[in-house]
Short mmCIF file of N, CA and C in Angstrom, two decimals:
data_model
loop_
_atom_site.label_atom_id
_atom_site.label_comp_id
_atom_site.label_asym_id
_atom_site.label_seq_id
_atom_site.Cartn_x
_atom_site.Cartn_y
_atom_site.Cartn_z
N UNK Y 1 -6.59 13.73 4.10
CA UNK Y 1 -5.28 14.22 4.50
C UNK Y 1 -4.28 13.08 4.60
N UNK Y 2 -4.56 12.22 5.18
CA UNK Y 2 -3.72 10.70 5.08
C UNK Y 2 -3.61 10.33 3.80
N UNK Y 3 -4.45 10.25 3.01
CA UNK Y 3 -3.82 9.44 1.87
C UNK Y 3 -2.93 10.26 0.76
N UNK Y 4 -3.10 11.89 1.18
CA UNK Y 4 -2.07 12.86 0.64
C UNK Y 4 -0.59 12.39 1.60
N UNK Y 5 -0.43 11.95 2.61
CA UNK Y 5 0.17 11.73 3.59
C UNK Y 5 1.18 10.39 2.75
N UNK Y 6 0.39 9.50 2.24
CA UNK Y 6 0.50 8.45 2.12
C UNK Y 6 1.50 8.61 0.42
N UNK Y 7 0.93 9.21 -0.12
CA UNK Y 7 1.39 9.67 -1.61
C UNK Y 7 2.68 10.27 -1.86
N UNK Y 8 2.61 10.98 -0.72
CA UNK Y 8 3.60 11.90 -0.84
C UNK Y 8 5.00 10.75 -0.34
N UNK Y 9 4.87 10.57 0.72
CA UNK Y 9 5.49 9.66 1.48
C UNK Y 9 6.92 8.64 0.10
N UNK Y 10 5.34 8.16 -0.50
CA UNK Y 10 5.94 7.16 -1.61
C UNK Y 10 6.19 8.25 -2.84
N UNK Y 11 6.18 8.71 -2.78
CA UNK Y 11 6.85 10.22 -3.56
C UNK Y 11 6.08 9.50 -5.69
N UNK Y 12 4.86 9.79 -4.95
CA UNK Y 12 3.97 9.43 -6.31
C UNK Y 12 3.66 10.69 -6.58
N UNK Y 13 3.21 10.69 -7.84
CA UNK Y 13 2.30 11.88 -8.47
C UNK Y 13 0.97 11.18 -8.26
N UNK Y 14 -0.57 11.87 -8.78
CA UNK Y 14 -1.49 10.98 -8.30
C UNK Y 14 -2.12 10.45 -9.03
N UNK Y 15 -1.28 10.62 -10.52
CA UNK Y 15 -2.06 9.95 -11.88
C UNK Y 15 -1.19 8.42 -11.58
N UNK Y 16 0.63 8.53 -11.11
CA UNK Y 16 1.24 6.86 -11.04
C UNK Y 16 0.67 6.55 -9.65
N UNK Y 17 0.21 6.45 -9.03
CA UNK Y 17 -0.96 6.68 -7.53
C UNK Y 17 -1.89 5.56 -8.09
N UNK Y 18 -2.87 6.27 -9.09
CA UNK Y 18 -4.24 6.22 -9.07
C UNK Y 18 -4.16 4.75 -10.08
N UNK Y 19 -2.96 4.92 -10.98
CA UNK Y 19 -2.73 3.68 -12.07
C UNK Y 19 -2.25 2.42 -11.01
N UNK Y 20 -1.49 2.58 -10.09
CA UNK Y 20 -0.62 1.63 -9.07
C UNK Y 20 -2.60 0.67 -8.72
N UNK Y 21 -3.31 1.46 -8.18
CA UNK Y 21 -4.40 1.11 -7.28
C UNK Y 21 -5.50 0.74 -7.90
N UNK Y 22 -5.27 0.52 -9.67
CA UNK Y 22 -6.21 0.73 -10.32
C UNK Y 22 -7.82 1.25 -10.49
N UNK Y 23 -7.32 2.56 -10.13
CA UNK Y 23 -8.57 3.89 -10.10
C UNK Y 23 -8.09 5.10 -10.58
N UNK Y 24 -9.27 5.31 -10.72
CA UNK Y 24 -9.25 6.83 -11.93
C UNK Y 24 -8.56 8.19 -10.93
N UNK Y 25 -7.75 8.76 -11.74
CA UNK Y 25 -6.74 10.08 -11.03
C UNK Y 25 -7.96 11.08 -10.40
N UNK Y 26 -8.83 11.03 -10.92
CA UNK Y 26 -10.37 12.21 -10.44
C UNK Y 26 -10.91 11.47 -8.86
N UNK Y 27 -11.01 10.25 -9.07
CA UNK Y 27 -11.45 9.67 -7.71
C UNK Y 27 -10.36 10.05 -6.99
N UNK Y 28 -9.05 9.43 -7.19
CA UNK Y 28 -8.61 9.61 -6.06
C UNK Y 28 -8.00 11.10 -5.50
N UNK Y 29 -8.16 11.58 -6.50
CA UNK Y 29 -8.43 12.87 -6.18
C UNK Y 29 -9.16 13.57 -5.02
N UNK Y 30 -10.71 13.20 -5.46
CA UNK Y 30 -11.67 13.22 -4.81
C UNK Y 30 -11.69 12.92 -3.25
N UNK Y 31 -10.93 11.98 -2.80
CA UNK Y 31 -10.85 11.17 -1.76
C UNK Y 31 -9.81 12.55 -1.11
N UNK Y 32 -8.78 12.42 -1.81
CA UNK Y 32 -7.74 13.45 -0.72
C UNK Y 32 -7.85 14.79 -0.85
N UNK Y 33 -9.14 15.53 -1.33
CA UNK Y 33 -9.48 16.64 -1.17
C UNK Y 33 -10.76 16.07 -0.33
N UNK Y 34 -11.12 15.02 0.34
CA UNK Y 34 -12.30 14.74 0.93
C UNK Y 34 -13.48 15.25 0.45
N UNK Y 35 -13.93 15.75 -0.63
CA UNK Y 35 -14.97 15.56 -1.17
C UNK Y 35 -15.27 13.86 -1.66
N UNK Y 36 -14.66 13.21 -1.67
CA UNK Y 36 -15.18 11.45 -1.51
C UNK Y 36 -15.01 11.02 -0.10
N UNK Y 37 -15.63 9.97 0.30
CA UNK Y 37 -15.42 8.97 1.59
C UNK Y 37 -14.40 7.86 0.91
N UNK Y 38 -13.63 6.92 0.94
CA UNK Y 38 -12.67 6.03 0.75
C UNK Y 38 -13.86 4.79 0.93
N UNK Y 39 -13.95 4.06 0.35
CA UNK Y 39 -14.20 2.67 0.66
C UNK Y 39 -14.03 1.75 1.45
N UNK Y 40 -14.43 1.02 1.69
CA UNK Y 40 -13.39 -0.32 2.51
C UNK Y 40 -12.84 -0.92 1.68
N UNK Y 41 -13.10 -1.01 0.30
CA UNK Y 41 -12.37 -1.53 -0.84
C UNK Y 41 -11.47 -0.90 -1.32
N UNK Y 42 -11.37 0.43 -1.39
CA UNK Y 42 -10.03 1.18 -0.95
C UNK Y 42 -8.78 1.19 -0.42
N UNK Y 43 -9.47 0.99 1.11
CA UNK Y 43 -8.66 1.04 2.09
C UNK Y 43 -7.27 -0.40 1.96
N UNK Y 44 -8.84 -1.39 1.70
CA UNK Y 44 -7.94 -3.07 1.08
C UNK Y 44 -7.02 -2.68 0.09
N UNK Y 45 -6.99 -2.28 -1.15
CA UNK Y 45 -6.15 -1.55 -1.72
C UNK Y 45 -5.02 -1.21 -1.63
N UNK Y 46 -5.18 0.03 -0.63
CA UNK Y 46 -3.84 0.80 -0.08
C UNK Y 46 -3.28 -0.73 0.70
N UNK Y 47 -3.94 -1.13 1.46
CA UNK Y 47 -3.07 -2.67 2.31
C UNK Y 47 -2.31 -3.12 1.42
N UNK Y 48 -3.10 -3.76 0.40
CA UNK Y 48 -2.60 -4.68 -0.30
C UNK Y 48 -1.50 -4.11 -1.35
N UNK Y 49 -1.20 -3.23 -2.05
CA UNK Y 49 -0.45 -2.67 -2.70
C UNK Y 49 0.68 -2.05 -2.01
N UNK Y 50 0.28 -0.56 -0.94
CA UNK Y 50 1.32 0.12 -0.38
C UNK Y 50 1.79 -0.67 1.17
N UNK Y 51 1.01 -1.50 1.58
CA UNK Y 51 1.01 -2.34 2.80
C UNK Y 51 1.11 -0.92 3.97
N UNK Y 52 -0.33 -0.33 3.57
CA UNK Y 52 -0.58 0.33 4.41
C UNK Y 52 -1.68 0.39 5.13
N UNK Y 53 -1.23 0.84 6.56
CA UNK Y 53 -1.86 0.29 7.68
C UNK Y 53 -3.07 0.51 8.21
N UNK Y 54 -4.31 0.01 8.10
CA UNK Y 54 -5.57 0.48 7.68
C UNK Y 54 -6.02 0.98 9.10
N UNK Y 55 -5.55 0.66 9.68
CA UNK Y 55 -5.96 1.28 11.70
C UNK Y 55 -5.46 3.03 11.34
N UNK Y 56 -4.15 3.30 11.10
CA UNK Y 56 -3.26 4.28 11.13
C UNK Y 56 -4.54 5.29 9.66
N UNK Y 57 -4.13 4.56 8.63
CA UNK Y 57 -5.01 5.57 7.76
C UNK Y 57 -6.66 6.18 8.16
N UNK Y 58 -7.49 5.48 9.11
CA UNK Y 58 -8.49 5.76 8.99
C UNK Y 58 -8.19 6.65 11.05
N UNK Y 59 -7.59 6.52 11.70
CA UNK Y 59 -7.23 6.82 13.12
C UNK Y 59 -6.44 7.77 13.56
N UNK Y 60 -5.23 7.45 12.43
CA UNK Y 60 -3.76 8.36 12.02
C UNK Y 60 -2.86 7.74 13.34
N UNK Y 61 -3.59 6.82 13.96
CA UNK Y 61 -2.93 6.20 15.20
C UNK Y 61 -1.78 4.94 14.54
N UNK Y 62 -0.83 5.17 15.48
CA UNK Y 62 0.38 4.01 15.17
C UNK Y 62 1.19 4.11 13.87
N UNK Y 63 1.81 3.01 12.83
CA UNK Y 63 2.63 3.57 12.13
C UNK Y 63 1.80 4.14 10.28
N UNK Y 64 2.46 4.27 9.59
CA UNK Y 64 1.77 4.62 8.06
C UNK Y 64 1.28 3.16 7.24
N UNK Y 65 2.36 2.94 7.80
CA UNK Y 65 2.97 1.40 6.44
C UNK Y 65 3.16 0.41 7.86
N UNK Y 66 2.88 -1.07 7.60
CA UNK Y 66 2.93 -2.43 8.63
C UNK Y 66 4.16 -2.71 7.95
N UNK Y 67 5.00 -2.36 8.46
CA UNK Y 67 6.98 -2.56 8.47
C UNK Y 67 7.12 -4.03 8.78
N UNK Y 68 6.32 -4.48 9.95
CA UNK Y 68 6.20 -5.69 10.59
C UNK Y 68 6.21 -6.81 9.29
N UNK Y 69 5.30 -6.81 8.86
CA UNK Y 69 4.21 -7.57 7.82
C UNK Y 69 4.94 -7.56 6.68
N UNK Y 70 5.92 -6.46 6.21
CA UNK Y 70 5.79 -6.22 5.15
C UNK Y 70 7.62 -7.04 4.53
N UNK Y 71 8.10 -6.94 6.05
CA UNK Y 71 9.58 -8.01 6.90
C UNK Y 71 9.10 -9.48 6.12
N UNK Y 72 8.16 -9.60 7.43
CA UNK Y 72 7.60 -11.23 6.75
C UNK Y 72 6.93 -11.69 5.67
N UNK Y 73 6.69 -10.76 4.74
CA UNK Y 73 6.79 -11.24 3.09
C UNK Y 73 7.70 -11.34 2.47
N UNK Y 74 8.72 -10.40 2.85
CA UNK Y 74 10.10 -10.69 2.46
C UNK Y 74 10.87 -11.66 2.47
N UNK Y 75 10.85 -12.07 3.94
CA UNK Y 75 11.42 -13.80 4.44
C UNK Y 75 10.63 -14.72 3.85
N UNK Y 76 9.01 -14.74 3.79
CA UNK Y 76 8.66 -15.38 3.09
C UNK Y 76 8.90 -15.83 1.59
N UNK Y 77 8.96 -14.89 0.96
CA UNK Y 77 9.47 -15.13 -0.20
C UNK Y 77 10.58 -15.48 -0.47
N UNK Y 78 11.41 -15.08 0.21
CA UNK Y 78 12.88 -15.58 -0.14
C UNK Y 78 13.13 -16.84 0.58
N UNK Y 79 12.37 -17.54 1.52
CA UNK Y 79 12.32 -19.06 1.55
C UNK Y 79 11.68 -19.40 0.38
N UNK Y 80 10.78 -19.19 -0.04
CA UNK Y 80 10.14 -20.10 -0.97
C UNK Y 80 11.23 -20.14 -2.83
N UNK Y 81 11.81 -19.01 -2.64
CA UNK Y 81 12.95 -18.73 -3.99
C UNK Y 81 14.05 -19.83 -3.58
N UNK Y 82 14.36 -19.73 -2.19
CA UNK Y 82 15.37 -20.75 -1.92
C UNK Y 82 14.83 -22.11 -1.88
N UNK Y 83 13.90 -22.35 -1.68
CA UNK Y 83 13.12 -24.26 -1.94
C UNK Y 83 13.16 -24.19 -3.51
N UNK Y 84 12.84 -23.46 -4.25
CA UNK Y 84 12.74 -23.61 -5.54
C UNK Y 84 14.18 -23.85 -6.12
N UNK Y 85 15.05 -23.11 -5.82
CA UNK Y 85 16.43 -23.25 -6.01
C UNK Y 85 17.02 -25.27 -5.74
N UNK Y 86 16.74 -25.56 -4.39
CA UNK Y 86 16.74 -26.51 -3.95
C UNK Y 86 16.44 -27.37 -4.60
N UNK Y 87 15.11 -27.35 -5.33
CA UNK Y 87 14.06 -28.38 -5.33
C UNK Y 87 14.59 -28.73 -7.18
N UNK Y 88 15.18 -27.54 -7.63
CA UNK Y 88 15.92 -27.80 -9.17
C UNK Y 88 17.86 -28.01 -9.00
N UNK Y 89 17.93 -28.31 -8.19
CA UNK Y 89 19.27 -28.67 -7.91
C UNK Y 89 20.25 -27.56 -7.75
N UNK Y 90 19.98 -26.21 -8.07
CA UNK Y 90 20.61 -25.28 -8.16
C UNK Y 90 21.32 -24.02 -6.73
#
């Protein structure tokens, strides 16, 4: 039910879903009709791609997506675009 939760959310179909996470549209299928269990390699997945929140998906407790986390990659990166800028005189 969460990771229909999760899909929808990001307003995917579940074939650009299943290509994003690189897995087959039948698995993940499988998973959000719960006839599959999700992985922990899964779950890493959804983190790492949708930066979603692996407490919340498996609990449904707290938020969908780490908003927090997802801030400080942002700043992160855009310091490191600005040293690069810097670092070529530009």
């Amino acid at each position: 039910e969460n990771l229909k939760k999760i899909r929808q959310s990001l307003e995917l179909s579940i074939a650009k879903m299943s290509k994003r996470l690189n897995m087959s549209a039948s698995t993940l299928t499988s998973y959000e009709r719960g006839d599959r269990m999700p992985s922990a390699l899964f779950i890493t997945r959804l983190y790492k791609v949708f930066n979603v929140n692996a407490n919340w998906f498996v609990s449904g407790e707290g938020r969908m997506f780490n908003l927090e986390e997802k801030q400080d990659m942002k700043t992160e990166i855009l310091a490191e675009v600005k040293q690069m800028f810097i670092d070529k005189g530009i």
